[in-house]
């Protein structure tokens, strides 16, 4: 297992290097720069700013400096938010996205698994069609439709929730549902599919024949195997959901990382874009590794192969 | 099945127990004098000397107080940190008498030396303060900013004693009192600046939660990225007794629809804007909540005068007079914006331009024919560049259509993301572009100076020696009437030469909760918070 984790870590290096290099040069190709403003700065001011941030140096030197600082864990200063470093911004915004994403993932898992199991027990009946119909709607309904719809009903008409913000615990409800539903829908389809594959197996029949309770058969015997595709889906999905969703964070005005990411690109905040890409890549690779380990634990066959 | 039913029951109970119509932040705020405002986006920083945006100044107005302040009822200079001032006869020496009882939020006295420190910081070369140039009327400040002199005592800012501050100007500047009201001249607390870095160092953490010390009616409670900036009444403020609000919370909501929803669910007292499609609704159903007031700004088109055939003044004039602005303000803008036929908004500190463009398609066709394009024949394809926004697109479409009808020319629309749009304009890689200008202070110069030869914001790349001379003369003129006459003549040249096509004057379109009192219209959207309070009408 140690060797496996070590290999994963080593694989991280080229992935990071490639993404940093691509992003580093690509953001500089975009027209305009961090100091392009409507009320233009004087030429001297821009010159001094470039000097201050080292943007006057040859691009390869800038690239080298960035990598050196990165090794020290320093992602540099933000251009758009001059008093804050990229590290500060990640420290401040990631916990918010993490909380939103984790809650949304829990919601998605709970609802998705339940719906999937319920549907798979009586395929092609109403008990199957209703949750799967809802799931289909969930997959198709983009969050920029679902979010405002939920706000309209539960915020404006019923007055139960705030339309936006991240102040009170209750403010988490609508964004979590909005962000989680598409994932819930996907998980429910995956669960139903693999449950249907596993349920007719011989060992399930044996379990039933032994006289085990239905709950025991489903949750202990069937679900464990049926979970495999769900778990492999969870890796990248979790990384994606945790780093924040621009749409959901914008609709609900949530101070998370997703919004920062898009704003950084609009603002040509080179260091912030790069910093977030580095952080995001780390998360994706880490979660994929976690999933691989989990899959290994769930399925001895996989462990043997690796 | 039992398990499932129980789970369902628990869920239902949980949902029902938690859900009832709650008391909104606005209702709580009205009771406890806590005001919720949308600033419009995340502030870049709270440092008054390194920021330029309206978002930042909204917050800085609560935290800091300049020498001269605003009054809710008028736009005239009103005593702020200075209780009075004297102006020398030739108009070049301003002496401010500071309030002896003025204090920073940590209890330190506010002195003239603090102001000198702040101006030195503003002009220091390494801070590269973007608005330093606005204050170049102060003697030797330009040379100091450009590093030509290094001794700050040569610059015209001096503390005569702890409470007397004197400015020496290089020329009489009738708008100087309005200028020192800009946030870039707000004082900063020397002790705090030096605690977190050097006087002229950028990017220090002095504005962060727990660090910032300010001299305004409110002090910083906390600032969390993209969540909010919370300010609370500053007990050390010299006029704290008369500050009625206990707290002001500034939110960074960018999306207009989200903002309007937050207003409707009682989370905001004041929005930044009203989405265009909701203006009619509010006008008809909640006229007490929508405030459509003049805003000192003009929406216009810029023509790249280096790009043929736009280098031909006849072509520019023809384009300017061949579309109907009233159609745009009535059907696209909809907030009662006045159509604009010149650059400076009407009644800018008493100045209204004599020169006006006209709407005359007949004459436009004639001019076009003279320029060699009878009935639009042979006119090259042109593009109208604008940044992503529904209204910009709507306006461009109307103009595109009207130019086709009046001049029989085809123009295409080119939509670009903000920074790309700015870069294309700065590099003159465009033909016709949407533009706008909001005054920094109330004076015609903030508009007209934009088009001096090689000016940093002269994206039309237009140059006219007579125009430059007139503005230079106006800059040295003491007498307001003569000064305005120079501006009149300059604006006449600008309108005849038509490097720009004014379209309409801006309106502020905020939604304001009826409980907000003393929030009066202001052409620069500046609202002195110390007078504001919340009271629900019976």
PDB file of C-alpha atoms in Angstrom, chain B residues 352-533:
ATOM      1  CA  UNK B 352     -23.890  73.323 -18.921  1.00  0.00           C
ATOM      2  CA  UNK B 353     -22.362  73.020 -22.338  1.00  0.00           C
ATOM      3  CA  UNK B 354     -23.571  75.401 -25.041  1.00  0.00           C
ATOM      4  CA  UNK B 355     -22.359  73.125 -27.789  1.00  0.00           C
ATOM      5  CA  UNK B 356     -24.727  70.310 -28.667  1.00  0.00           C
ATOM      6  CA  UNK B 357     -24.715  67.675 -31.337  1.00  0.00           C
ATOM      7  CA  UNK B 358     -27.866  67.437 -33.386  1.00  0.00           C
ATOM      8  CA  UNK B 359     -30.047  64.682 -34.737  1.00  0.00           C
ATOM      9  CA  UNK B 360     -30.248  65.382 -38.453  1.00  0.00           C
ATOM     10  CA  UNK B 361     -30.125  62.368 -40.781  1.00  0.00           C
ATOM     11  CA  UNK B 362     -30.633  64.622 -43.806  1.00  0.00           C
ATOM     12  CA  UNK B 363     -27.502  66.622 -43.072  1.00  0.00           C
ATOM     13  CA  UNK B 364     -25.670  63.428 -42.195  1.00  0.00           C
ATOM     14  CA  UNK B 365     -26.359  61.988 -45.645  1.00  0.00           C
ATOM     15  CA  UNK B 366     -25.038  65.165 -47.226  1.00  0.00           C
ATOM     16  CA  UNK B 367     -21.848  65.034 -45.164  1.00  0.00           C
ATOM     17  CA  UNK B 368     -21.439  61.386 -46.044  1.00  0.00           C
ATOM     18  CA  UNK B 369     -21.767  62.134 -49.730  1.00  0.00           C
ATOM     19  CA  UNK B 370     -19.189  64.922 -49.419  1.00  0.00           C
ATOM     20  CA  UNK B 371     -16.817  62.511 -47.741  1.00  0.00           C
ATOM     21  CA  UNK B 372     -17.143  60.244 -50.765  1.00  0.00           C
ATOM     22  CA  UNK B 373     -19.800  57.803 -49.635  1.00  0.00           C
ATOM     23  CA  UNK B 374     -23.051  58.837 -51.344  1.00  0.00           C
ATOM     24  CA  UNK B 375     -25.836  56.606 -50.054  1.00  0.00           C
ATOM     25  CA  UNK B 376     -23.225  54.683 -48.089  1.00  0.00           C
ATOM     26  CA  UNK B 377     -21.572  53.336 -51.241  1.00  0.00           C
ATOM     27  CA  UNK B 378     -17.988  52.275 -50.788  1.00  0.00           C
ATOM     28  CA  UNK B 379     -18.110  52.683 -47.025  1.00  0.00           C
ATOM     29  CA  UNK B 380     -15.924  49.986 -45.453  1.00  0.00           C
ATOM     30  CA  UNK B 381     -17.348  47.508 -42.965  1.00  0.00           C
ATOM     31  CA  UNK B 382     -17.050  48.791 -39.416  1.00  0.00           C
ATOM     32  CA  UNK B 383     -17.377  47.174 -36.034  1.00  0.00           C
ATOM     33  CA  UNK B 384     -18.875  48.484 -32.822  1.00  0.00           C
ATOM     34  CA  UNK B 385     -16.871  47.109 -29.917  1.00  0.00           C
ATOM     35  CA  UNK B 386     -18.535  46.727 -26.539  1.00  0.00           C
ATOM     36  CA  UNK B 387     -18.001  44.737 -23.356  1.00  0.00           C
ATOM     37  CA  UNK B 388     -20.388  41.973 -22.343  1.00  0.00           C
ATOM     38  CA  UNK B 389     -23.620  43.495 -21.080  1.00  0.00           C
ATOM     39  CA  UNK B 390     -27.191  43.202 -22.269  1.00  0.00           C
ATOM     40  CA  UNK B 391     -27.733  46.970 -22.364  1.00  0.00           C
ATOM     41  CA  UNK B 392     -24.574  47.620 -24.390  1.00  0.00           C
ATOM     42  CA  UNK B 393     -25.740  45.092 -26.913  1.00  0.00           C
ATOM     43  CA  UNK B 394     -29.221  46.619 -27.063  1.00  0.00           C
ATOM     44  CA  UNK B 395     -27.838  50.089 -27.676  1.00  0.00           C
ATOM     45  CA  UNK B 396     -25.397  48.871 -30.317  1.00  0.00           C
ATOM     46  CA  UNK B 397     -28.249  47.109 -32.109  1.00  0.00           C
ATOM     47  CA  UNK B 398     -30.381  50.240 -32.202  1.00  0.00           C
ATOM     48  CA  UNK B 399     -27.486  52.287 -33.565  1.00  0.00           C
ATOM     49  CA  UNK B 400     -26.560  49.608 -36.084  1.00  0.00           C
ATOM     50  CA  UNK B 401     -30.104  49.621 -37.365  1.00  0.00           C
ATOM     51  CA  UNK B 402     -30.436  53.406 -37.458  1.00  0.00           C
ATOM     52  CA  UNK B 403     -27.141  53.857 -39.267  1.00  0.00           C
ATOM     53  CA  UNK B 404     -28.354  51.369 -41.830  1.00  0.00           C
ATOM     54  CA  UNK B 405     -31.579  53.314 -42.235  1.00  0.00           C
ATOM     55  CA  UNK B 406     -30.032  56.781 -42.318  1.00  0.00           C
ATOM     56  CA  UNK B 407     -26.711  56.234 -44.069  1.00  0.00           C
ATOM     57  CA  UNK B 408     -27.169  52.818 -45.654  1.00  0.00           C
ATOM     58  CA  UNK B 409     -24.008  51.431 -44.049  1.00  0.00           C
ATOM     59  CA  UNK B 410     -23.407  48.090 -42.453  1.00  0.00           C
ATOM     60  CA  UNK B 411     -21.696  47.882 -39.110  1.00  0.00           C
ATOM     61  CA  UNK B 412     -21.078  44.719 -37.169  1.00  0.00           C
ATOM     62  CA  UNK B 413     -21.259  44.189 -33.446  1.00  0.00           C
ATOM     63  CA  UNK B 414     -18.219  42.921 -31.594  1.00  0.00           C
ATOM     64  CA  UNK B 415     -18.745  41.740 -28.044  1.00  0.00           C
ATOM     65  CA  UNK B 416     -15.646  41.258 -25.898  1.00  0.00           C
ATOM     66  CA  UNK B 417     -14.960  40.337 -22.316  1.00  0.00           C
ATOM     67  CA  UNK B 418     -14.013  43.318 -20.115  1.00  0.00           C
ATOM     68  CA  UNK B 419     -10.212  43.211 -20.103  1.00  0.00           C
ATOM     69  CA  UNK B 420     -10.002  42.290 -23.776  1.00  0.00           C
ATOM     70  CA  UNK B 421     -12.290  45.195 -24.572  1.00  0.00           C
ATOM     71  CA  UNK B 422     -10.118  47.545 -22.504  1.00  0.00           C
ATOM     72  CA  UNK B 423      -6.910  46.287 -24.072  1.00  0.00           C
ATOM     73  CA  UNK B 424      -8.320  46.721 -27.586  1.00  0.00           C
ATOM     74  CA  UNK B 425      -9.308  50.292 -26.794  1.00  0.00           C
ATOM     75  CA  UNK B 426      -6.013  51.231 -25.155  1.00  0.00           C
ATOM     76  CA  UNK B 427      -4.085  49.786 -28.070  1.00  0.00           C
ATOM     77  CA  UNK B 428      -6.395  51.498 -30.582  1.00  0.00           C
ATOM     78  CA  UNK B 429      -7.285  48.158 -32.140  1.00  0.00           C
ATOM     79  CA  UNK B 430     -10.892  49.097 -32.723  1.00  0.00           C
ATOM     80  CA  UNK B 431     -13.013  51.325 -34.920  1.00  0.00           C
ATOM     81  CA  UNK B 432     -16.022  52.345 -32.879  1.00  0.00           C
ATOM     82  CA  UNK B 433     -16.259  51.464 -29.210  1.00  0.00           C
ATOM     83  CA  UNK B 434     -18.700  51.896 -26.402  1.00  0.00           C
ATOM     84  CA  UNK B 435     -17.300  54.039 -23.585  1.00  0.00           C
ATOM     85  CA  UNK B 436     -18.378  55.717 -20.405  1.00  0.00           C
ATOM     86  CA  UNK B 437     -16.991  58.167 -17.929  1.00  0.00           C
ATOM     87  CA  UNK B 438     -18.059  58.878 -14.386  1.00  0.00           C
ATOM     88  CA  UNK B 439     -16.716  62.107 -12.904  1.00  0.00           C
ATOM     89  CA  UNK B 440     -14.156  61.814 -10.116  1.00  0.00           C
ATOM     90  CA  UNK B 441     -15.215  65.144  -8.674  1.00  0.00           C
ATOM     91  CA  UNK B 442     -17.850  67.672  -9.645  1.00  0.00           C
ATOM     92  CA  UNK B 443     -16.139  69.848 -12.231  1.00  0.00           C
ATOM     93  CA  UNK B 444     -16.157  69.923 -16.034  1.00  0.00           C
ATOM     94  CA  UNK B 445     -12.395  69.320 -16.065  1.00  0.00           C
ATOM     95  CA  UNK B 446     -12.841  65.704 -14.961  1.00  0.00           C
ATOM     96  CA  UNK B 447     -14.595  65.104 -18.293  1.00  0.00           C
ATOM     97  CA  UNK B 448     -12.867  67.441 -20.701  1.00  0.00           C
ATOM     98  CA  UNK B 449      -9.311  66.609 -19.649  1.00  0.00           C
ATOM     99  CA  UNK B 450      -9.841  63.111 -20.953  1.00  0.00           C
ATOM    100  CA  UNK B 451      -9.329  64.318 -24.540  1.00  0.00           C
ATOM    101  CA  UNK B 452      -6.120  66.288 -24.230  1.00  0.00           C
ATOM    102  CA  UNK B 453      -3.510  65.092 -26.718  1.00  0.00           C
ATOM    103  CA  UNK B 454      -1.989  61.774 -25.617  1.00  0.00           C
ATOM    104  CA  UNK B 455      -4.117  61.738 -22.468  1.00  0.00           C
ATOM    105  CA  UNK B 456      -4.087  58.311 -20.809  1.00  0.00           C
ATOM    106  CA  UNK B 457      -7.810  57.861 -21.421  1.00  0.00           C
ATOM    107  CA  UNK B 458      -7.960  59.436 -24.856  1.00  0.00           C
ATOM    108  CA  UNK B 459      -8.705  56.175 -26.634  1.00  0.00           C
ATOM    109  CA  UNK B 460      -9.966  58.052 -29.682  1.00  0.00           C
ATOM    110  CA  UNK B 461      -6.332  59.109 -30.252  1.00  0.00           C
ATOM    111  CA  UNK B 462      -7.719  62.512 -31.120  1.00  0.00           C
ATOM    112  CA  UNK B 463      -5.536  65.579 -30.927  1.00  0.00           C
ATOM    113  CA  UNK B 464      -6.352  69.260 -31.276  1.00  0.00           C
ATOM    114  CA  UNK B 465      -3.903  71.934 -30.287  1.00  0.00           C
ATOM    115  CA  UNK B 466      -6.510  74.605 -29.720  1.00  0.00           C
ATOM    116  CA  UNK B 467      -8.414  72.261 -27.426  1.00  0.00           C
ATOM    117  CA  UNK B 468      -5.262  71.535 -25.406  1.00  0.00           C
ATOM    118  CA  UNK B 469      -4.532  75.254 -25.104  1.00  0.00           C
ATOM    119  CA  UNK B 470      -8.027  76.083 -23.916  1.00  0.00           C
ATOM    120  CA  UNK B 471      -7.829  73.459 -21.194  1.00  0.00           C
ATOM    121  CA  UNK B 472      -4.420  74.711 -20.144  1.00  0.00           C
ATOM    122  CA  UNK B 473      -5.812  78.233 -19.911  1.00  0.00           C
ATOM    123  CA  UNK B 474      -8.776  77.014 -17.899  1.00  0.00           C
ATOM    124  CA  UNK B 475      -6.362  75.262 -15.531  1.00  0.00           C
ATOM    125  CA  UNK B 476      -4.595  78.525 -14.745  1.00  0.00           C
ATOM    126  CA  UNK B 477      -7.732  80.669 -14.510  1.00  0.00           C
ATOM    127  CA  UNK B 478      -8.904  81.901 -11.134  1.00  0.00           C
ATOM    128  CA  UNK B 479     -12.173  83.431 -12.229  1.00  0.00           C
ATOM    129  CA  UNK B 480     -14.854  80.780 -12.439  1.00  0.00           C
ATOM    130  CA  UNK B 481     -16.788  82.523 -15.185  1.00  0.00           C
ATOM    131  CA  UNK B 482     -13.779  82.911 -17.460  1.00  0.00           C
ATOM    132  CA  UNK B 483     -12.707  79.397 -16.659  1.00  0.00           C
ATOM    133  CA  UNK B 484     -16.085  78.003 -17.688  1.00  0.00           C
ATOM    134  CA  UNK B 485     -15.909  80.063 -20.874  1.00  0.00           C
ATOM    135  CA  UNK B 486     -12.668  78.234 -21.781  1.00  0.00           C
ATOM    136  CA  UNK B 487     -14.431  74.940 -21.111  1.00  0.00           C
ATOM    137  CA  UNK B 488     -17.358  76.044 -23.280  1.00  0.00           C
ATOM    138  CA  UNK B 489     -15.050  76.773 -26.189  1.00  0.00           C
ATOM    139  CA  UNK B 490     -13.173  73.516 -25.687  1.00  0.00           C
ATOM    140  CA  UNK B 491     -16.359  71.472 -25.592  1.00  0.00           C
ATOM    141  CA  UNK B 492     -17.515  73.211 -28.745  1.00  0.00           C
ATOM    142  CA  UNK B 493     -14.392  71.991 -30.534  1.00  0.00           C
ATOM    143  CA  UNK B 494     -14.880  68.508 -29.141  1.00  0.00           C
ATOM    144  CA  UNK B 495     -18.471  68.344 -30.324  1.00  0.00           C
ATOM    145  CA  UNK B 496     -17.686  69.724 -33.784  1.00  0.00           C
ATOM    146  CA  UNK B 497     -14.712  67.433 -34.275  1.00  0.00           C
ATOM    147  CA  UNK B 498     -16.729  64.507 -32.916  1.00  0.00           C
ATOM    148  CA  UNK B 499     -14.058  62.015 -31.869  1.00  0.00           C
ATOM    149  CA  UNK B 500     -16.789  60.841 -29.519  1.00  0.00           C
ATOM    150  CA  UNK B 501     -20.546  60.515 -29.808  1.00  0.00           C
ATOM    151  CA  UNK B 502     -22.369  61.176 -26.523  1.00  0.00           C
ATOM    152  CA  UNK B 503     -25.488  59.034 -26.129  1.00  0.00           C
ATOM    153  CA  UNK B 504     -26.999  59.511 -22.673  1.00  0.00           C
ATOM    154  CA  UNK B 505     -26.244  60.687 -19.153  1.00  0.00           C
ATOM    155  CA  UNK B 506     -26.217  58.119 -16.429  1.00  0.00           C
ATOM    156  CA  UNK B 507     -28.771  57.640 -13.743  1.00  0.00           C
ATOM    157  CA  UNK B 508     -28.245  55.996 -10.449  1.00  0.00           C
ATOM    158  CA  UNK B 509     -30.681  53.098 -10.229  1.00  0.00           C
ATOM    159  CA  UNK B 510     -30.508  51.905  -6.654  1.00  0.00           C
ATOM    160  CA  UNK B 511     -33.255  50.137  -4.776  1.00  0.00           C
ATOM    161  CA  UNK B 512     -33.527  51.698  -1.335  1.00  0.00           C
ATOM    162  CA  UNK B 513     -35.654  50.358   1.503  1.00  0.00           C
ATOM    163  CA  UNK B 514     -38.153  53.008   2.669  1.00  0.00           C
ATOM    164  CA  UNK B 515     -36.810  52.783   6.240  1.00  0.00           C
ATOM    165  CA  UNK B 516     -33.481  54.310   5.141  1.00  0.00           C
ATOM    166  CA  UNK B 517     -33.545  58.003   6.026  1.00  0.00           C
ATOM    167  CA  UNK B 518     -31.238  60.810   4.954  1.00  0.00           C
ATOM    168  CA  UNK B 519     -30.048  58.868   1.927  1.00  0.00           C
ATOM    169  CA  UNK B 520     -30.302  61.741  -0.495  1.00  0.00           C
ATOM    170  CA  UNK B 521     -29.491  61.774  -4.206  1.00  0.00           C
ATOM    171  CA  UNK B 522     -25.900  62.676  -4.948  1.00  0.00           C
ATOM    172  CA  UNK B 523     -24.356  63.101  -8.408  1.00  0.00           C
ATOM    173  CA  UNK B 524     -21.270  61.100  -7.408  1.00  0.00           C
ATOM    174  CA  UNK B 525     -23.305  58.552  -5.435  1.00  0.00           C
ATOM    175  CA  UNK B 526     -21.587  59.629  -2.241  1.00  0.00           C
ATOM    176  CA  UNK B 527     -23.669  59.419   0.900  1.00  0.00           C
ATOM    177  CA  UNK B 528     -22.311  60.696   4.200  1.00  0.00           C
ATOM    178  CA  UNK B 529     -23.186  57.787   6.445  1.00  0.00           C
ATOM    179  CA  UNK B 530     -23.062  59.719   9.659  1.00  0.00           C
ATOM    180  CA  UNK B 531     -26.420  61.290   8.911  1.00  0.00           C
ATOM    181  CA  UNK B 532     -28.145  58.103   7.778  1.00  0.00           C
ATOM    182  CA  UNK B 533     -30.541  56.247  10.056  1.00  0.00           C
TER     183      UNK B 533
END
